[in-house]
């Protein structure tokens, strides 16, 4: 009503200007906390770049986990369309994380060496969200869990994801629900163990691709999984090359072999049968 209009609360173009009792953009996003989280341990100018790149990547990883977990639940319920939207979003997120390496690569070796010692043994290898992404995709490595035993709440969260079926496990169960004969040792396997490719799974996916009109949902699911793995491998490659560009073949701050370790993980596949069958088609 006209009598409720307070002209002082609006700018000439209609934007709200009085926020004494209202939530602002900064309040909603908790920007004061977020933007106060970049604590340099050195006085080096480029340490700010290093911190922000990694913090931003962690935010994207958080959203990836959110989407993958929801997509996994949707596939388990047979709601493929919702899952496809979420998995497509994951691929877009991955493209953002990959581009972040281009920004970090503006850090030169001599500049990084001026503050690297301040990191101590802190390393991206210890990123629990990166491990959660691996777990929710279905890749389980037992020694990783030990890193987080010092934090009971975090360890419990990781252990839950570690014990649960990942995205690929649920996708294989979807194959079985559609009538494909999947070996029982795959359907009833211990989800804490590393997945090993299986001929019954490969044959099921092969039939999906050969009869895509009959199994359109499964065909689309397969391609969404391939998209995610493709982007993941590109992220790993850009990570490896950025590290090589900045520190060469020095050991990582977390104790790994650095570039050597990153090259090794390039050979890992989350969804091996989906790549294997391409030769057979």
Short mmCIF file of C-alpha atoms in Angstrom, two decimals:
data_model
loop_
_atom_site.label_atom_id
_atom_site.label_comp_id
_atom_site.label_asym_id
_atom_site.label_seq_id
_atom_site.Cartn_x
_atom_site.Cartn_y
_atom_site.Cartn_z
CA UNK A 1 0.00 0.00 0.00
CA UNK A 2 1.08 3.59 -0.68
CA UNK A 3 1.37 4.47 3.00
CA UNK A 4 3.88 1.61 3.52
CA UNK A 5 6.27 2.95 0.88
CA UNK A 6 9.45 4.39 2.38
CA UNK A 7 11.23 6.41 -0.28
CA UNK A 8 14.48 6.42 1.71
CA UNK A 9 14.67 2.62 1.41
CA UNK A 10 15.03 2.71 -2.38
CA UNK A 11 17.42 4.24 -4.89
CA UNK A 12 16.09 6.11 -7.89
CA UNK A 13 16.17 2.93 -10.00
CA UNK A 14 14.15 0.98 -7.42
CA UNK A 15 17.00 -0.94 -5.75
CA UNK A 16 16.71 -1.52 -1.99
CA UNK A 17 19.22 0.57 -0.02
CA UNK A 18 18.08 0.26 3.61
CA UNK A 19 19.33 -3.04 5.09
CA UNK A 20 19.40 -2.19 8.78
CA UNK A 21 16.87 -4.95 9.47
CA UNK A 22 17.18 -7.01 6.30
CA UNK A 23 19.53 -9.69 5.05
CA UNK A 24 22.09 -8.50 2.50
CA UNK A 25 23.86 -10.38 -0.27
CA UNK A 26 26.95 -10.58 1.94
CA UNK A 27 24.91 -11.90 4.87
CA UNK A 28 23.34 -14.64 2.77
CA UNK A 29 26.69 -15.81 1.38
CA UNK A 30 28.54 -15.26 4.68
CA UNK A 31 31.10 -13.30 2.72
CA UNK A 32 32.79 -11.85 5.79
CA UNK A 33 33.75 -15.36 6.87
CA UNK A 34 34.55 -16.52 3.35
CA UNK A 35 36.73 -13.56 2.40
CA UNK A 36 38.50 -13.59 5.74
CA UNK A 37 39.70 -17.17 5.16
CA UNK A 38 42.76 -16.34 3.07
CA UNK A 39 45.52 -16.35 5.71
CA UNK A 40 48.96 -16.05 4.20
CA UNK A 41 51.77 -17.61 6.22
CA UNK A 42 54.38 -15.61 4.33
CA UNK A 43 54.42 -12.07 3.07
CA UNK A 44 54.82 -13.22 -0.52
CA UNK A 45 52.38 -11.65 -2.96
CA UNK A 46 51.67 -14.88 -4.85
CA UNK A 47 50.70 -16.94 -1.82
CA UNK A 48 47.27 -15.29 -2.08
CA UNK A 49 46.90 -16.79 -5.57
CA UNK A 50 47.93 -20.22 -4.27
CA UNK A 51 45.40 -20.14 -1.42
CA UNK A 52 42.45 -18.83 -3.44
CA UNK A 53 42.92 -21.34 -6.28
CA UNK A 54 42.85 -24.24 -3.83
CA UNK A 55 39.97 -22.87 -1.77
CA UNK A 56 37.92 -22.28 -4.91
CA UNK A 57 38.62 -25.83 -6.08
CA UNK A 58 37.45 -27.17 -2.72
CA UNK A 59 34.15 -25.30 -3.13
CA UNK A 60 33.68 -26.85 -6.57
CA UNK A 61 34.53 -30.29 -5.13
CA UNK A 62 31.86 -29.76 -2.48
CA UNK A 63 29.27 -29.13 -5.19
CA UNK A 64 30.49 -32.15 -7.18
CA UNK A 65 30.00 -34.41 -4.17
CA UNK A 66 26.54 -32.92 -3.57
CA UNK A 67 25.52 -33.63 -7.17
CA UNK A 68 27.08 -37.10 -7.47
CA UNK A 69 25.52 -38.33 -4.23
CA UNK A 70 22.10 -37.06 -5.33
CA UNK A 71 22.53 -38.59 -8.80
CA UNK A 72 23.47 -41.93 -7.25
CA UNK A 73 20.29 -41.90 -5.16
CA UNK A 74 18.23 -40.97 -8.23
CA UNK A 75 19.65 -43.83 -10.30
CA UNK A 76 18.95 -46.25 -7.44
CA UNK A 77 15.30 -45.14 -7.58
CA UNK A 78 15.15 -45.39 -11.37
CA UNK A 79 14.88 -41.60 -11.77
CA UNK A 80 17.34 -41.32 -14.65
CA UNK A 81 16.28 -37.89 -15.91
CA UNK A 82 17.06 -36.19 -12.60
CA UNK A 83 20.39 -38.02 -12.47
CA UNK A 84 21.29 -36.92 -15.99
CA UNK A 85 20.82 -33.25 -15.09
CA UNK A 86 23.00 -33.62 -11.99
CA UNK A 87 25.74 -35.52 -13.80
CA UNK A 88 25.76 -32.97 -16.63
CA UNK A 89 26.28 -30.29 -13.98
CA UNK A 90 29.22 -32.26 -12.56
CA UNK A 91 30.91 -32.18 -15.98
CA UNK A 92 30.45 -28.40 -16.18
CA UNK A 93 31.96 -28.05 -12.70
CA UNK A 94 34.91 -30.13 -13.80
CA UNK A 95 35.55 -27.77 -16.70
CA UNK A 96 35.80 -24.91 -14.19
CA UNK A 97 38.30 -26.77 -12.01
CA UNK A 98 40.42 -27.61 -15.05
CA UNK A 99 40.61 -23.94 -16.06
CA UNK A 100 41.84 -23.08 -12.57
CA UNK A 101 45.16 -24.74 -13.40
CA UNK A 102 45.67 -22.12 -16.11
CA UNK A 103 45.54 -19.43 -13.45
CA UNK A 104 47.82 -21.29 -11.05
CA UNK A 105 50.35 -21.89 -13.83
CA UNK A 106 51.06 -18.14 -13.85
CA UNK A 107 52.99 -18.88 -10.64
CA UNK A 108 56.65 -19.34 -11.61
CA UNK A 109 59.04 -21.82 -9.93
CA UNK A 110 61.16 -19.10 -8.33
CA UNK A 111 58.07 -17.36 -6.93
CA UNK A 112 56.64 -20.57 -5.46
CA UNK A 113 59.96 -21.52 -3.82
CA UNK A 114 59.86 -18.28 -1.86
CA UNK A 115 56.88 -19.47 0.22
CA UNK A 116 56.71 -23.25 -0.34
CA UNK A 117 58.44 -24.07 2.95
CA UNK A 118 55.61 -22.37 4.84
CA UNK A 119 53.28 -25.18 3.72
CA UNK A 120 55.13 -27.77 5.83
CA UNK A 121 53.61 -31.18 4.99
CA UNK A 122 50.27 -29.72 3.88
CA UNK A 123 49.36 -31.02 0.44
CA UNK A 124 46.43 -31.42 -1.92
CA UNK A 125 47.02 -35.17 -1.48
CA UNK A 126 45.30 -34.73 1.90
CA UNK A 127 42.16 -33.11 0.47
CA UNK A 128 39.35 -35.10 2.05
CA UNK A 129 36.84 -33.79 -0.48
CA UNK A 130 38.97 -35.10 -3.34
CA UNK A 131 38.93 -38.49 -1.60
CA UNK A 132 35.17 -38.22 -1.16
CA UNK A 133 34.83 -37.63 -4.91
CA UNK A 134 36.84 -40.80 -5.53
CA UNK A 135 34.72 -42.74 -3.02
CA UNK A 136 31.35 -41.58 -4.36
CA UNK A 137 32.49 -42.46 -7.88
CA UNK A 138 33.40 -45.91 -6.61
CA UNK A 139 37.20 -45.86 -6.31
CA UNK A 140 38.28 -47.08 -2.85
CA UNK A 141 41.83 -47.10 -1.45
CA UNK A 142 42.14 -48.30 2.20
CA UNK A 143 45.34 -46.48 3.14
CA UNK A 144 43.74 -43.10 2.43
CA UNK A 145 41.33 -43.42 5.38
CA UNK A 146 44.24 -43.38 7.86
CA UNK A 147 45.09 -39.78 6.98
CA UNK A 148 41.87 -38.56 8.63
CA UNK A 149 41.81 -40.60 11.85
CA UNK A 150 42.76 -37.49 13.88
CA UNK A 151 39.32 -35.99 13.15
CA UNK A 152 36.58 -38.44 14.31
CA UNK A 153 33.71 -36.59 12.59
CA UNK A 154 35.54 -36.35 9.28
CA UNK A 155 36.73 -39.95 9.55
CA UNK A 156 33.13 -41.09 10.13
CA UNK A 157 31.91 -39.20 7.07
CA UNK A 158 34.64 -40.66 4.87
CA UNK A 159 34.10 -44.16 6.24
CA UNK A 160 30.41 -43.98 5.39
CA UNK A 161 31.20 -43.12 1.77
CA UNK A 162 33.96 -45.73 1.75
CA UNK A 163 31.57 -48.48 2.86
CA UNK A 164 28.74 -47.47 0.51
CA UNK A 165 28.23 -48.36 -3.15
CA UNK A 166 29.57 -45.67 -5.48
CA UNK A 167 28.06 -44.20 -8.63
CA UNK A 168 29.38 -47.00 -10.82
CA UNK A 169 28.18 -49.72 -8.44
CA UNK A 170 24.67 -48.28 -8.59
CA UNK A 171 24.89 -48.01 -12.38
CA UNK A 172 25.81 -51.71 -12.58
CA UNK A 173 22.84 -52.53 -10.37
CA UNK A 174 20.69 -50.59 -12.85
CA UNK A 175 21.99 -52.87 -15.60
CA UNK A 176 20.90 -55.87 -13.55
CA UNK A 177 17.44 -54.38 -12.94
CA UNK A 178 17.02 -54.05 -16.71
CA UNK A 179 17.55 -57.79 -17.09
CA UNK A 180 21.23 -57.99 -17.96
CA UNK A 181 22.95 -61.03 -16.41
CA UNK A 182 25.58 -59.58 -14.07
CA UNK A 183 27.79 -61.98 -12.13
CA UNK A 184 26.65 -62.35 -8.52
CA UNK A 185 30.10 -61.65 -7.12
CA UNK A 186 29.81 -58.17 -8.66
CA UNK A 187 26.27 -57.48 -7.41
CA UNK A 188 27.08 -58.75 -3.91
CA UNK A 189 30.65 -57.55 -3.68
CA UNK A 190 32.32 -55.77 -0.78
CA UNK A 191 32.05 -52.11 -1.78
CA UNK A 192 35.14 -51.22 0.25
CA UNK A 193 37.28 -53.14 -2.22
CA UNK A 194 38.68 -51.65 -5.40
CA UNK A 195 36.42 -52.48 -8.33
CA UNK A 196 37.89 -54.89 -10.87
CA UNK A 197 36.38 -54.98 -14.34
CA UNK A 198 34.15 -57.91 -15.14
CA UNK A 199 33.15 -59.53 -18.47
CA UNK A 200 29.44 -59.66 -17.55
CA UNK A 201 29.43 -55.90 -16.98
CA UNK A 202 31.35 -55.28 -20.20
CA UNK A 203 28.91 -57.43 -22.17
CA UNK A 204 25.92 -55.61 -20.66
CA UNK A 205 27.28 -52.19 -21.65
CA UNK A 206 28.15 -53.53 -25.09
CA UNK A 207 24.53 -54.59 -25.60
CA UNK A 208 23.34 -51.18 -24.39
CA UNK A 209 25.44 -49.46 -27.05
CA UNK A 210 24.43 -51.89 -29.78
CA UNK A 211 20.72 -51.51 -28.95
CA UNK A 212 20.68 -47.93 -27.72
CA UNK A 213 17.08 -47.29 -28.83
CA UNK A 214 15.93 -50.16 -26.61
CA UNK A 215 18.05 -49.09 -23.63
CA UNK A 216 18.09 -45.33 -24.15
CA UNK A 217 18.26 -44.41 -20.43
CA UNK A 218 21.18 -46.75 -19.83
CA UNK A 219 22.87 -45.48 -22.99
CA UNK A 220 22.57 -41.89 -21.79
CA UNK A 221 23.81 -42.91 -18.34
CA UNK A 222 26.86 -44.56 -19.88
CA UNK A 223 27.73 -41.42 -21.84
CA UNK A 224 27.31 -39.22 -18.75
CA UNK A 225 29.75 -41.49 -16.90
CA UNK A 226 32.23 -41.31 -19.78
CA UNK A 227 31.93 -37.49 -19.75
CA UNK A 228 32.81 -37.39 -16.05
CA UNK A 229 35.77 -39.74 -16.46
CA UNK A 230 37.02 -37.85 -19.50
CA UNK A 231 36.94 -34.53 -17.64
CA UNK A 232 38.50 -36.16 -14.57
CA UNK A 233 41.42 -37.41 -16.62
CA UNK A 234 41.86 -33.97 -18.17
CA UNK A 235 41.89 -32.46 -14.67
CA UNK A 236 44.52 -34.99 -13.55
CA UNK A 237 46.63 -34.26 -16.62
CA UNK A 238 46.50 -30.47 -16.13
CA UNK A 239 47.31 -31.00 -12.44
CA UNK A 240 50.35 -33.08 -13.33
CA UNK A 241 51.61 -30.62 -15.96
CA UNK A 242 51.07 -27.62 -13.69
CA UNK A 243 53.04 -29.30 -10.89
CA UNK A 244 55.80 -30.23 -13.36
CA UNK A 245 55.88 -26.67 -14.64
CA UNK A 246 56.22 -25.18 -11.16
CA UNK A 247 58.35 -27.68 -9.17
CA UNK A 248 59.68 -30.06 -11.80
CA UNK A 249 60.24 -33.55 -10.35
CA UNK A 250 60.69 -32.56 -6.71
CA UNK A 251 58.84 -34.61 -4.08
CA UNK A 252 55.46 -33.22 -3.05
CA UNK A 253 55.03 -31.45 0.29
CA UNK A 254 52.78 -34.32 1.41
CA UNK A 255 55.53 -36.90 0.86
CA UNK A 256 54.49 -38.29 -2.53
CA UNK A 257 56.84 -38.47 -5.51
CA UNK A 258 55.07 -35.44 -6.98
CA UNK A 259 54.89 -35.62 -10.76
CA UNK A 260 55.68 -39.35 -10.69
CA UNK A 261 52.68 -40.04 -8.47
CA UNK A 262 50.40 -37.86 -10.59
CA UNK A 263 51.50 -39.64 -13.77
CA UNK A 264 50.75 -42.99 -12.15
CA UNK A 265 47.13 -42.12 -11.31
CA UNK A 266 46.53 -41.08 -14.93
CA UNK A 267 46.34 -44.80 -15.72
CA UNK A 268 43.39 -45.40 -13.41
CA UNK A 269 39.83 -45.76 -14.74
CA UNK A 270 36.66 -45.38 -12.67
CA UNK A 271 34.45 -47.04 -15.29
CA UNK A 272 36.78 -49.43 -17.13
CA UNK A 273 34.21 -51.41 -19.14
CA UNK A 274 32.82 -48.26 -20.72
CA UNK A 275 36.23 -47.60 -22.26
CA UNK A 276 37.00 -51.22 -23.10
CA UNK A 277 33.88 -51.75 -25.20
CA UNK A 278 34.71 -48.89 -27.54
CA UNK A 279 37.27 -51.11 -29.23
CA UNK A 280 34.62 -53.79 -29.75
CA UNK A 281 31.87 -51.60 -31.20
#
